[in-house]
Short mmCIF file of C-alpha atoms in Angstrom, two decimals:
data_model
loop_
_atom_site.label_atom_id
_atom_site.label_comp_id
_atom_site.label_asym_id
_atom_site.label_seq_id
_atom_site.Cartn_x
_atom_site.Cartn_y
_atom_site.Cartn_z
CA MET A 1490 11.38 -68.37 -62.59
CA PHE A 1491 7.79 -67.20 -63.18
CA PRO A 1492 7.58 -64.11 -65.45
CA ILE A 1493 5.93 -61.94 -62.78
CA TYR A 1494 8.67 -62.71 -60.24
CA LYS A 1495 11.32 -62.18 -62.87
CA LYS A 1496 9.86 -58.76 -63.59
CA ILE A 1497 9.82 -57.88 -59.87
CA VAL A 1498 13.44 -58.96 -59.44
CA ILE A 1499 14.54 -56.96 -62.49
CA THR A 1500 12.64 -53.92 -61.20
CA LEU A 1501 14.22 -54.20 -57.76
CA ILE A 1502 17.69 -54.52 -59.28
CA SER A 1503 17.01 -51.46 -61.41
CA VAL A 1504 15.82 -49.46 -58.41
CA ILE A 1505 18.88 -50.46 -56.38
CA ALA A 1506 21.17 -49.65 -59.28
CA VAL A 1507 19.59 -46.21 -59.73
CA SER A 1508 19.90 -45.58 -56.00
CA ILE A 1509 23.58 -46.50 -56.09
CA LEU A 1510 24.18 -44.27 -59.09
CA ASN A 1511 22.33 -41.39 -57.41
CA ALA A 1512 24.32 -41.90 -54.24
CA GLN A 1513 27.54 -41.68 -56.22
CA LYS A 1514 26.65 -38.30 -57.73
CA PHE A 1515 27.75 -36.43 -54.67
CA GLU A 1516 29.91 -36.72 -51.60
CA PRO A 1517 28.80 -35.62 -48.13
CA TYR A 1518 29.48 -31.93 -47.61
CA GLU A 1519 31.50 -32.53 -44.48
CA LYS A 1520 33.80 -34.86 -46.41
CA ILE A 1521 34.30 -32.40 -49.26
CA LEU A 1522 35.07 -29.62 -46.80
CA LYS A 1523 37.45 -31.95 -44.91
CA LEU A 1524 36.01 -31.19 -41.48
CA ASP A 1525 38.26 -32.63 -38.77
CA PHE A 1526 35.71 -34.01 -36.34
CA ASP A 1527 38.26 -35.37 -33.90
CA ASN A 1528 39.49 -31.86 -33.16
CA LEU A 1529 36.07 -30.27 -33.53
CA ASN A 1530 34.58 -32.63 -30.95
CA LYS A 1531 37.41 -31.80 -28.53
CA GLN A 1532 36.79 -28.10 -29.13
CA ALA A 1533 33.09 -28.57 -28.44
CA MET A 1534 33.74 -30.43 -25.17
CA ALA A 1535 36.03 -27.64 -23.97
CA GLU A 1536 33.44 -25.00 -24.81
CA TYR A 1537 30.73 -26.88 -22.91
CA LEU A 1538 32.62 -26.23 -19.66
CA VAL A 1539 31.88 -22.51 -19.97
CA PRO A 1540 28.45 -21.54 -18.57
CA ILE A 1541 25.94 -19.59 -20.65
CA ARG A 1542 25.54 -16.09 -19.21
CA PRO A 1543 25.66 -17.10 -15.54
CA GLY A 1544 23.57 -14.96 -13.24
CA ASN A 1545 24.96 -12.79 -10.46
CA HIS A 1546 24.00 -9.74 -8.41
CA SER A 1547 23.55 -7.66 -11.59
CA THR A 1548 22.58 -10.31 -14.15
CA PRO A 1549 19.35 -12.27 -13.62
CA PHE A 1550 19.27 -16.07 -13.69
CA TRP A 1551 17.34 -17.08 -16.80
CA ASN A 1552 17.28 -20.87 -16.22
CA GLN A 1553 14.76 -21.27 -13.41
CA TYR A 1554 12.38 -23.19 -15.74
CA ALA A 1555 15.13 -24.92 -17.73
CA LYS A 1556 15.34 -28.68 -17.32
CA ALA A 1557 18.26 -29.74 -19.52
CA PHE A 1558 21.70 -28.41 -20.42
CA ILE A 1559 24.64 -29.04 -22.72
CA TYR A 1560 26.81 -26.28 -21.26
CA ALA A 1561 27.78 -26.32 -17.59
CA PRO A 1562 24.93 -24.51 -15.79
CA SER A 1563 25.02 -22.05 -12.93
CA PHE A 1564 22.01 -22.13 -10.61
CA GLU A 1565 20.53 -19.52 -8.29
CA PHE A 1566 20.66 -20.45 -4.60
CA ALA A 1567 20.37 -18.08 -1.65
CA PRO A 1568 23.51 -17.64 0.53
CA TYR A 1569 23.35 -19.61 3.75
CA LYS A 1570 23.75 -17.52 6.92
CA LYS A 1571 27.31 -17.64 8.34
CA ALA A 1572 28.44 -19.98 5.57
CA SER A 1573 32.12 -19.77 4.66
CA TYR A 1574 32.10 -22.30 1.82
CA TYR A 1575 29.87 -24.78 0.05
CA ILE A 1576 30.23 -28.31 -1.23
CA TYR A 1577 28.40 -29.11 -4.45
CA THR A 1578 27.56 -32.80 -4.86
CA VAL A 1579 26.02 -34.43 -7.92
CA ASN A 1580 24.42 -37.86 -7.58
CA ASP A 1581 26.10 -38.31 -4.17
CA THR A 1582 29.41 -39.12 -5.89
CA ILE A 1583 30.78 -36.07 -7.72
CA SER A 1584 31.77 -33.16 -5.48
CA PHE A 1585 33.74 -29.93 -5.36
CA ARG A 1586 34.23 -27.12 -2.88
CA THR A 1587 33.63 -23.44 -3.61
CA ASP A 1588 33.17 -20.13 -1.83
CA SER A 1589 30.32 -19.17 -4.19
CA ILE A 1590 26.69 -20.14 -3.74
CA THR A 1591 26.14 -19.58 -7.47
CA CYS A 1592 29.18 -21.42 -8.76
CA PRO A 1593 28.77 -23.07 -12.20
CA LEU A 1594 29.30 -26.81 -12.51
CA SER A 1595 32.24 -26.31 -14.86
CA GLU A 1596 34.76 -28.01 -12.57
CA VAL A 1597 32.95 -31.35 -12.72
CA TRP A 1598 30.80 -31.00 -15.85
CA ASP A 1599 32.87 -33.45 -17.89
CA LYS A 1600 32.45 -36.03 -15.11
CA ILE A 1601 28.66 -35.73 -14.87
CA PRO A 1602 26.88 -38.40 -16.94
CA VAL A 1603 24.39 -37.73 -19.69
CA GLY A 1604 20.86 -38.10 -18.35
CA LYS A 1605 19.04 -37.14 -15.17
CA ASN A 1606 21.09 -35.83 -12.27
CA GLU A 1607 20.54 -34.45 -8.78
CA LEU A 1608 22.59 -31.58 -7.34
CA ILE A 1609 22.76 -30.87 -3.60
CA VAL A 1610 24.57 -27.84 -2.19
CA LYS A 1611 25.65 -28.03 1.47
CA SER A 1612 26.96 -25.10 3.50
CA PHE A 1613 29.80 -25.03 6.06
CA ASP A 1614 31.23 -22.40 8.37
CA LYS A 1615 34.91 -21.39 8.43
CA LYS A 1616 35.70 -24.19 10.92
CA GLY A 1617 34.22 -26.81 8.66
CA LYS A 1618 31.02 -27.26 10.65
CA TYR A 1619 28.04 -28.35 8.58
CA LEU A 1620 25.34 -25.66 8.68
CA GLY A 1621 22.67 -27.10 6.46
CA GLU A 1622 21.51 -27.63 2.91
CA ALA A 1623 21.67 -24.45 0.87
CA GLY A 1624 19.72 -25.83 -2.06
CA ARG A 1625 19.16 -28.63 -4.55
CA ARG A 1626 18.26 -28.88 -8.21
CA SER A 1627 17.33 -31.74 -10.52
CA PHE A 1628 18.52 -31.37 -14.10
CA GLU A 1629 19.28 -33.35 -17.22
CA LYS A 1630 22.60 -33.29 -19.00
CA LYS A 1631 22.15 -33.63 -22.75
CA TYR A 1632 24.45 -35.29 -25.24
CA PRO A 1633 27.28 -33.05 -26.43
CA PHE A 1634 28.10 -32.46 -30.08
CA THR A 1635 30.05 -35.50 -31.30
CA GLY A 1636 30.15 -35.52 -35.09
CA PRO A 1637 29.92 -36.70 -37.69
CA TYR A 1638 26.21 -37.53 -37.60
CA VAL A 1639 23.87 -38.63 -40.38
CA GLN A 1640 25.01 -37.68 -43.86
CA ASN A 1641 22.81 -35.97 -46.40
CA VAL A 1642 21.01 -38.53 -48.57
CA ARG A 1643 20.76 -36.14 -51.54
CA THR A 1644 22.16 -32.75 -52.38
CA TYR A 1645 20.61 -29.84 -50.53
CA LYS A 1646 19.37 -28.36 -53.80
CA GLU A 1647 17.63 -31.56 -54.85
CA ALA A 1648 16.04 -31.87 -51.41
CA ALA A 1649 14.83 -28.27 -51.64
CA LEU A 1650 13.33 -28.64 -55.12
CA LYS A 1651 11.65 -31.95 -54.28
CA GLY A 1652 10.21 -30.42 -51.14
CA LEU A 1653 8.98 -27.37 -53.03
CA PHE A 1654 7.48 -29.19 -56.01
CA TYR A 1655 5.68 -31.58 -53.65
CA PHE A 1656 3.01 -28.91 -53.32
CA CYS A 1657 2.27 -28.93 -57.05
CA HIS A 1658 0.37 -32.19 -56.51
CA GLN A 1659 -1.45 -31.40 -53.26
CA PRO A 1660 -5.24 -30.78 -53.44
CA TYR A 1661 -5.27 -28.12 -50.70
CA PHE A 1662 -2.63 -26.18 -52.70
CA THR A 1663 -4.11 -26.57 -56.21
CA HIS A 1664 -7.51 -25.77 -54.66
CA TRP A 1665 -6.48 -22.11 -54.94
CA LEU A 1666 -6.49 -22.38 -58.75
CA THR A 1667 -10.27 -22.01 -58.81
CA SER A 1668 -11.08 -20.61 -55.38
CA GLN A 1669 -10.41 -17.54 -53.28
CA GLU A 1670 -11.30 -19.38 -50.08
CA PRO A 1671 -8.97 -21.85 -48.30
CA ASP A 1672 -9.50 -25.59 -48.36
CA MET A 1673 -10.14 -26.25 -44.68
CA SER A 1674 -9.38 -29.95 -45.05
CA TYR A 1675 -5.85 -28.66 -44.58
CA ILE A 1676 -6.60 -27.60 -41.04
CA HIS A 1677 -3.60 -25.32 -40.61
CA ASN A 1678 -5.39 -22.83 -42.88
CA ALA A 1679 -7.00 -21.90 -39.57
CA TYR A 1680 -3.98 -19.57 -39.29
CA PRO A 1681 -4.33 -17.43 -42.47
CA CYS A 1682 -1.50 -14.95 -41.91
CA LYS A 1683 1.03 -17.70 -41.37
CA ILE A 1684 -0.25 -20.46 -43.67
CA VAL A 1685 -2.03 -18.65 -46.49
CA GLY A 1686 0.86 -16.19 -46.45
CA ALA A 1687 3.25 -19.15 -46.81
CA THR A 1688 1.06 -20.50 -49.64
CA ILE A 1689 1.71 -17.29 -51.58
CA SER A 1690 5.47 -17.41 -50.98
CA VAL A 1691 5.65 -21.10 -51.88
CA ALA A 1692 3.67 -20.50 -55.08
CA VAL A 1693 5.93 -17.58 -56.04
CA MET A 1694 9.03 -19.72 -55.54
CA ILE A 1695 7.50 -22.54 -57.61
CA ALA A 1696 6.71 -20.04 -60.36
CA ARG A 1697 10.36 -19.00 -60.41
CA LEU A 1698 11.86 -22.49 -60.28
CA ASN A 1699 9.36 -24.72 -62.11
CA PRO A 1700 8.53 -23.36 -65.61
CA GLU A 1701 6.00 -26.15 -66.24
CA PHE A 1702 3.89 -25.04 -63.28
CA ARG A 1703 4.57 -21.30 -63.51
CA ASP A 1704 1.16 -20.08 -64.73
CA LYS A 1705 -0.73 -22.23 -62.26
CA ALA A 1706 1.53 -21.16 -59.42
CA ILE A 1707 0.93 -17.49 -60.17
CA LYS A 1708 -2.83 -18.06 -60.19
CA ILE A 1709 -2.62 -19.89 -56.87
CA ALA A 1710 -0.65 -17.03 -55.33
CA GLN A 1711 -3.06 -14.41 -56.68
CA ASN A 1712 -6.18 -16.16 -55.40
CA ALA A 1713 -4.63 -16.80 -51.99
CA ALA A 1714 -3.58 -13.14 -51.83
CA GLN A 1715 -7.08 -12.01 -52.75
CA PHE A 1716 -8.51 -14.03 -49.87
CA LEU A 1717 -6.18 -12.22 -47.46
CA ILE A 1718 -7.01 -8.83 -48.98
CA ASP A 1719 -10.75 -9.46 -48.82
CA ASN A 1720 -10.53 -10.48 -45.17
CA SER A 1721 -8.19 -7.71 -43.99
CA ARG A 1722 -9.23 -4.89 -41.70
CA PRO A 1723 -10.32 -1.69 -43.46
CA ALA A 1724 -7.95 1.24 -43.99
CA ASP A 1725 -9.50 3.27 -41.13
CA ALA A 1726 -9.32 0.48 -38.53
CA PRO A 1727 -6.72 0.38 -35.72
CA LEU A 1728 -5.19 -2.70 -37.38
CA ALA A 1729 -5.58 -1.41 -40.92
CA PHE A 1730 -4.65 -3.92 -43.67
CA PHE A 1731 -4.04 -6.72 -41.14
CA PRO A 1732 -5.51 -10.08 -42.25
CA PRO A 1733 -6.88 -12.31 -39.48
CA THR A 1734 -4.61 -14.48 -37.38
CA TYR A 1735 -7.43 -17.02 -36.91
CA TYR A 1736 -10.07 -18.32 -39.33
CA GLY A 1737 -12.79 -20.94 -39.05
CA LYS A 1738 -13.17 -23.45 -36.26
CA GLU A 1739 -10.16 -25.74 -36.65
CA LEU A 1740 -7.32 -26.18 -34.16
CA THR A 1741 -6.96 -23.30 -31.68
CA ALA A 1742 -8.96 -20.88 -33.85
CA ARG A 1743 -12.03 -22.19 -32.02
CA LYS A 1744 -10.65 -21.49 -28.54
CA GLU A 1745 -12.36 -18.70 -26.63
CA GLU A 1746 -9.07 -16.95 -25.91
CA ASN A 1747 -8.40 -16.61 -29.66
CA ILE A 1748 -11.80 -15.62 -31.06
CA GLY A 1749 -11.65 -11.99 -32.21
CA LYS A 1750 -7.94 -11.73 -31.36
CA ALA A 1751 -4.80 -11.21 -33.43
CA MET A 1752 -1.09 -11.87 -32.95
CA MET A 1753 0.73 -8.64 -33.79
CA MET A 1754 3.74 -10.20 -35.51
CA GLU A 1755 1.69 -12.50 -37.78
CA ALA A 1756 0.90 -9.82 -40.38
CA VAL A 1757 4.64 -9.72 -41.12
CA TYR A 1758 4.28 -13.04 -42.98
CA VAL A 1759 1.60 -11.54 -45.23
CA ALA A 1760 3.57 -8.38 -45.96
CA ASP A 1761 6.58 -10.50 -46.92
CA ALA A 1762 4.41 -12.75 -49.09
CA PHE A 1763 2.83 -9.77 -50.86
CA LEU A 1764 6.29 -8.36 -51.56
CA ASP A 1765 7.26 -11.75 -53.02
CA LEU A 1766 4.21 -11.65 -55.28
CA TYR A 1767 4.80 -8.02 -56.26
CA ASP A 1768 8.40 -8.80 -57.20
CA LEU A 1769 7.11 -11.54 -59.49
CA THR A 1770 4.06 -9.89 -61.07
CA HIS A 1771 4.64 -6.15 -60.50
CA GLU A 1772 0.97 -5.77 -59.62
CA LYS A 1773 0.89 -2.66 -57.45
CA LYS A 1774 -2.00 -3.74 -55.22
CA TYR A 1775 0.27 -6.27 -53.51
CA LEU A 1776 2.92 -3.65 -52.81
CA ASP A 1777 0.27 -1.25 -51.54
CA HIS A 1778 -1.14 -3.82 -49.14
CA ALA A 1779 2.31 -4.73 -47.83
CA LEU A 1780 3.11 -1.06 -47.27
CA GLY A 1781 -0.28 -0.59 -45.63
CA ILE A 1782 0.53 -3.34 -43.12
CA CYS A 1783 3.87 -1.71 -42.38
CA GLU A 1784 2.26 1.72 -41.93
CA THR A 1785 0.01 0.13 -39.29
CA TYR A 1786 3.10 -1.13 -37.52
CA LEU A 1787 4.40 2.45 -37.45
CA LYS A 1788 1.16 3.70 -35.91
CA THR A 1789 0.97 0.99 -33.26
CA GLN A 1790 4.61 0.99 -32.09
CA SER A 1791 5.12 2.18 -28.51
CA GLU A 1792 7.62 4.87 -27.60
CA GLU A 1793 10.03 2.25 -26.27
CA GLY A 1794 9.89 0.50 -29.65
CA SER A 1795 7.72 -2.49 -28.74
CA TRP A 1796 4.35 -3.98 -29.70
CA PRO A 1797 2.02 -6.25 -27.73
CA VAL A 1798 2.16 -9.97 -28.49
CA LYS A 1799 -1.61 -10.35 -28.78
CA VAL A 1800 -4.41 -7.83 -29.26
CA ASP A 1801 -8.12 -7.48 -29.92
CA TYR A 1802 -8.55 -7.68 -33.70
CA GLU A 1803 -11.03 -4.80 -33.89
CA SER A 1804 -9.77 -2.34 -31.28
CA GLY A 1805 -6.07 -3.22 -31.28
CA ALA A 1806 -6.08 -3.27 -27.46
CA PRO A 1807 -3.54 -5.71 -25.93
CA VAL A 1808 -4.89 -8.76 -24.13
CA ASN A 1809 -2.18 -8.59 -21.45
CA GLU A 1810 1.22 -7.06 -20.74
CA ALA A 1811 3.25 -9.51 -22.86
CA LYS A 1812 5.35 -7.74 -25.48
CA ALA A 1813 6.49 -9.11 -28.83
CA ILE A 1814 10.11 -9.69 -29.78
CA PRO A 1815 9.93 -8.20 -33.31
CA THR A 1816 12.87 -9.87 -35.09
CA SER A 1817 10.76 -10.80 -38.14
CA LEU A 1818 9.45 -7.25 -38.45
CA ILE A 1819 12.98 -5.85 -38.29
CA SER A 1820 13.92 -8.15 -41.19
CA LEU A 1821 10.86 -6.94 -43.12
CA PHE A 1822 11.87 -3.30 -42.59
CA ASP A 1823 15.38 -4.17 -43.79
CA ARG A 1824 13.94 -5.73 -46.93
CA LEU A 1825 11.92 -2.60 -47.63
CA LYS A 1826 14.98 -0.42 -47.14
CA GLU A 1827 16.87 -2.45 -49.74
CA ALA A 1828 13.93 -1.87 -52.10
CA GLY A 1829 14.16 1.90 -51.53
CA TYR A 1830 11.44 2.37 -48.91
CA THR A 1831 13.25 4.14 -46.08
CA GLN A 1832 10.26 5.47 -44.12
CA PHE A 1833 10.36 2.51 -41.77
CA GLN A 1834 13.95 2.87 -40.61
CA ARG A 1835 13.27 4.88 -37.48
CA ALA A 1836 10.73 2.26 -36.36
CA ARG A 1837 13.27 -0.42 -37.24
CA GLU A 1838 15.94 1.13 -35.06
CA LYS A 1839 13.50 1.61 -32.18
CA ALA A 1840 12.47 -2.05 -32.42
CA PHE A 1841 16.08 -3.21 -32.60
CA ASN A 1842 17.04 -1.07 -29.59
CA TYR A 1843 14.02 -2.37 -27.68
CA ILE A 1844 15.35 -5.93 -28.01
CA LYS A 1845 18.92 -4.85 -27.29
CA GLU A 1846 18.03 -2.79 -24.20
CA GLY A 1847 14.79 -4.37 -23.01
CA ILE A 1848 15.01 -8.08 -23.81
CA PHE A 1849 18.68 -8.98 -24.04
CA PRO A 1850 19.71 -7.69 -20.58
CA VAL A 1851 17.10 -9.86 -18.84
CA TYR A 1852 17.40 -12.75 -21.36
CA ASP A 1853 13.66 -13.32 -21.55
CA TRP A 1854 13.37 -14.99 -24.97
CA HIS A 1855 9.70 -15.84 -24.62
CA GLY A 1856 7.53 -17.52 -27.21
CA GLN A 1857 4.87 -15.76 -29.27
CA PHE A 1858 2.91 -18.55 -30.96
CA GLU A 1859 -0.68 -18.30 -32.17
CA ASP A 1860 -1.44 -21.86 -31.04
CA MET A 1861 -0.12 -21.34 -27.50
CA THR A 1862 -1.42 -19.29 -24.60
CA VAL A 1863 0.46 -16.01 -24.27
CA PHE A 1864 2.33 -16.09 -20.94
CA ILE A 1865 3.60 -13.07 -19.06
CA HIS A 1866 5.78 -14.82 -16.49
CA ARG A 1867 9.43 -14.25 -17.28
CA TYR A 1868 11.40 -17.30 -18.54
CA GLU A 1869 8.32 -19.56 -18.39
CA ASN A 1870 8.23 -20.44 -22.09
CA MET A 1871 11.57 -19.67 -23.70
CA THR A 1872 12.14 -20.41 -27.38
CA ASN A 1873 14.86 -20.33 -30.02
CA CYS A 1874 12.39 -18.66 -32.42
CA THR A 1875 13.08 -15.22 -30.96
CA ALA A 1876 16.64 -15.70 -29.72
CA ALA A 1877 18.37 -17.25 -32.75
CA PRO A 1878 16.99 -14.72 -35.28
CA TYR A 1879 18.14 -11.85 -33.06
CA ALA A 1880 21.64 -13.34 -32.92
CA GLU A 1881 21.57 -13.55 -36.71
CA LEU A 1882 20.51 -9.90 -36.94
CA LEU A 1883 23.39 -8.88 -34.70
CA LEU A 1884 25.90 -10.84 -36.76
CA LYS A 1885 24.69 -9.39 -40.05
CA ASP A 1886 24.35 -5.79 -38.84
CA LYS A 1887 27.14 -3.73 -40.39
CA GLU A 1888 27.18 -1.46 -37.33
CA SER A 1889 27.54 -4.25 -34.77
CA THR A 1890 30.37 -3.82 -32.30
CA SER A 1891 32.73 -6.53 -31.10
CA GLN A 1892 30.56 -6.76 -27.98
CA ASP A 1893 27.48 -7.26 -30.16
CA ILE A 1894 29.25 -10.13 -31.92
CA ASP A 1895 30.21 -11.72 -28.60
CA ASP A 1896 26.62 -11.34 -27.41
CA ALA A 1897 25.34 -13.01 -30.58
CA LEU A 1898 27.73 -15.94 -30.24
CA GLU A 1899 26.71 -16.47 -26.64
CA LEU A 1900 23.07 -16.28 -27.65
CA ILE A 1901 23.65 -19.01 -30.22
CA ARG A 1902 25.27 -21.13 -27.50
CA PHE A 1903 22.18 -20.48 -25.36
CA CYS A 1904 19.94 -21.79 -28.15
CA GLU A 1905 22.16 -24.84 -28.56
CA ASP A 1906 22.17 -25.39 -24.81
CA GLN A 1907 18.41 -25.17 -24.35
CA PHE A 1908 16.88 -26.36 -27.61
CA THR A 1909 19.38 -28.35 -29.69
CA ILE A 1910 19.42 -32.14 -29.33
CA TRP A 1911 22.50 -33.83 -30.75
CA ASN A 1912 21.54 -37.36 -29.73
CA VAL A 1913 19.03 -39.34 -27.67
CA GLU A 1914 18.77 -42.81 -26.21
CA PRO A 1915 16.61 -45.37 -28.06
CA ASN A 1916 13.46 -46.56 -26.33
CA LYS A 1917 13.01 -50.07 -24.94
CA ASN A 1918 12.31 -51.37 -28.46
CA GLY A 1919 15.57 -49.98 -29.76
CA ILE A 1920 13.83 -47.17 -31.67
CA HIS A 1921 15.05 -43.59 -31.50
CA PRO A 1922 11.83 -41.61 -30.90
CA ILE A 1923 13.06 -38.46 -32.64
CA GLY A 1924 15.38 -37.67 -35.52
CA THR A 1925 18.69 -36.22 -34.41
CA PRO A 1926 20.43 -33.86 -34.61
CA CYS A 1927 17.37 -31.64 -34.18
CA VAL A 1928 16.08 -28.54 -32.40
CA PHE A 1929 13.11 -28.28 -30.03
CA GLU A 1930 10.81 -25.33 -30.56
CA GLN A 1931 10.04 -24.09 -27.03
CA TYR A 1932 9.80 -25.12 -23.38
CA HIS A 1933 6.07 -25.83 -23.71
CA TYR A 1934 6.50 -27.84 -26.91
CA GLN A 1935 9.48 -30.13 -26.43
CA THR A 1936 9.29 -31.33 -30.00
CA PRO A 1937 11.82 -31.28 -32.87
CA VAL A 1938 10.56 -28.84 -35.52
CA ASP A 1939 12.27 -28.24 -38.85
CA ASP A 1940 11.65 -24.48 -38.61
CA SER A 1941 13.60 -24.39 -35.34
CA ALA A 1942 16.42 -26.40 -36.89
CA CYS A 1943 16.52 -23.81 -39.68
CA ASN A 1944 16.73 -21.02 -37.10
CA MET A 1945 19.84 -22.64 -35.71
CA ILE A 1946 21.33 -23.47 -39.11
CA ASN A 1947 21.02 -19.86 -40.21
CA ALA A 1948 22.40 -18.55 -36.92
CA PHE A 1949 25.35 -20.99 -37.00
CA MET A 1950 26.10 -19.97 -40.58
CA ALA A 1951 25.90 -16.25 -39.80
CA ALA A 1952 28.36 -16.88 -36.96
CA TYR A 1953 30.60 -18.97 -39.23
CA ASP A 1954 30.55 -16.24 -41.86
CA LYS A 1955 31.76 -13.80 -39.22
CA THR A 1956 34.30 -15.99 -37.38
CA LYS A 1957 35.25 -18.81 -39.82
CA ASP A 1958 35.10 -21.24 -36.88
CA PRO A 1959 34.69 -24.69 -38.51
CA LEU A 1960 32.81 -26.03 -35.48
CA LEU A 1961 29.94 -23.67 -36.29
CA LEU A 1962 29.95 -24.89 -39.88
CA ALA A 1963 29.97 -28.52 -38.75
CA LYS A 1964 26.96 -27.93 -36.49
CA ALA A 1965 25.03 -26.21 -39.28
CA ILE A 1966 25.75 -29.03 -41.75
CA SER A 1967 24.81 -31.68 -39.17
CA LEU A 1968 21.38 -30.13 -38.70
CA THR A 1969 20.84 -29.56 -42.42
CA ASN A 1970 21.61 -33.19 -43.16
CA THR A 1971 18.74 -34.23 -40.89
CA ILE A 1972 16.31 -32.31 -43.10
CA THR A 1973 17.28 -34.56 -46.03
CA VAL A 1974 17.09 -37.73 -43.95
CA TRP A 1975 13.56 -36.95 -42.75
CA GLN A 1976 12.38 -36.06 -46.24
CA ASP A 1977 10.12 -38.63 -47.92
CA ALA A 1978 12.22 -39.94 -50.80
CA SER A 1979 9.32 -40.69 -53.17
CA SER A 1980 7.12 -37.61 -52.76
CA GLY A 1981 9.60 -34.99 -51.58
CA PHE A 1982 7.48 -34.28 -48.49
CA LEU A 1983 9.52 -32.38 -45.89
CA ALA A 1984 8.48 -33.37 -42.39
CA THR A 1985 7.77 -30.57 -39.93
CA LEU A 1986 8.09 -32.81 -36.88
CA TRP A 1987 11.09 -35.13 -36.75
CA MET A 1988 9.52 -37.74 -34.54
CA VAL A 1989 8.04 -41.21 -34.78
CA ARG A 1990 4.30 -40.61 -35.00
CA PRO A 1991 1.38 -41.55 -37.27
CA GLY A 1992 0.27 -39.32 -40.11
CA LYS A 1993 1.92 -36.43 -41.90
CA SER A 1994 0.92 -33.41 -39.85
CA PHE A 1995 2.93 -30.48 -41.15
CA TRP A 1996 3.02 -26.70 -41.38
CA MET A 1997 3.53 -25.18 -44.84
CA ASN A 1998 5.40 -22.18 -43.44
CA CYS A 1999 7.91 -24.57 -41.87
CA THR A 2000 8.38 -26.38 -45.17
CA TYR A 2001 8.99 -23.05 -46.88
CA LYS A 2002 11.64 -22.25 -44.28
CA SER A 2003 13.32 -25.61 -44.89
CA VAL A 2004 13.34 -25.07 -48.66
CA LYS A 2005 14.88 -21.61 -48.31
CA THR A 2006 17.48 -22.89 -45.85
CA LEU A 2007 18.42 -25.84 -48.06
CA LEU A 2008 18.86 -23.55 -51.07
CA PHE A 2009 20.92 -21.12 -49.01
CA MET A 2010 23.15 -23.90 -47.68
CA ASP A 2011 23.59 -25.36 -51.16
CA GLU A 2012 24.71 -22.02 -52.59
CA TYR A 2013 26.93 -21.10 -49.63
CA LEU A 2014 28.70 -24.45 -49.41
CA ASN A 2015 29.24 -24.71 -53.14
CA GLN A 2016 30.85 -21.27 -53.13
CA LEU A 2017 32.96 -22.32 -50.15
CA ILE A 2018 34.06 -25.49 -51.92
CA GLU A 2019 34.93 -23.55 -55.07
CA SER A 2020 36.97 -21.01 -53.13
CA GLU A 2021 38.91 -23.76 -51.35
CA ASN A 2022 39.64 -25.50 -54.66
CA GLU A 2023 41.06 -22.37 -56.32
#
């Protein structure tokens, strides 16, 4: 054998051997926890027969724009004059009779195939005479939960640290070592609150977890923070201390509808990041700026407890009637309370009650994204990004009632129903176009995003912590495992979009969310394993 080929063979054997040894260092979490998937899958199938908050004369139908379901849906049709009963027929073959024009499909849901389906509702009088078609609806039935799915390819902690330390070698990140302006070759810096804020939080976490890069990470965080401070609105402005939502001419920052505008909930990311940096360095200017942002939230909150989604950056005037769902701001106020700053608690309670009394009853979990047009039509662009965090807040609130807990659990089922994808069919080439299990972000962006998966993981785990239902744990682990599978093994890069596509387009704030979620899951599951072994 030629020496060069011998060297290649030896190298390959070494790599395979190391991979085998690494694989043997841990067992899949679901195996260690002895999750009984046979029974869990049966439990899931039984739960899918129960509709998610079906509408009626007092509860609005939220699913008029929904296209796909895991749980048996209930659709809104108008009663047919003189009708005594109705026959629901799916795909011309699956039928049942009911007296209700809004009857859920529970009776036949387990018989309806996965994929596209057509429902026709026909009306009849009391003598059985056909009166006419009362309505029809096309819909897709999604795959149910049927675990186990992909196993984690490395421990959650290793995946988190590799994903975090990936940034130590990225030019757009190390650029902040010598500059107080963003590197716009990383085009997502067009959203400073979200991305430069995430840069600070990522750098702070690196400083805490990577001693070799600590000093550089602190400098990166300080320079990024100074950019946000220098570009914030002055103390006497309506949006005092708010950094810009948009910057430069990349992505949607150049769109006319965004020039000179700000998303009200984006400054939350910066306040959180500044608190992270203050906790690390104890430099008071970061605390002062974070508190300044929060004081502006106090001044701009409406009497009902809400804020607009989008406003003029100079005047603070709303661009339309759309109102924010302030779950992230509530969490920020909670963080400040734990640190001893209680002046925001009244605003926190007003915001919480606004969601509980203004959003939850109508179930309008609309999106509030800086790269999407802000819609005001109810149910048009629903998202898990407002619904799942609110469910988590309910589950973690010490004052939550049993009804609050039930509401939170149903809300988690809603997010699973509308945004979670447990499996998909391969395309004609035998390739699965997306990584599953996964979670889509919103109606207008039917794409698997790691941040959305983290929303569901955290909500499932909050529900598991409250109920100890192993099905919730199994669902959380299944989604977390996908994060490790879609991580680049050599670099540690954590993909934002779990789909087959060219390039490595990603959002740093989403990566940060994945890292935090992986670390949380690692700590929680290890404690759970230890407690079960005692």
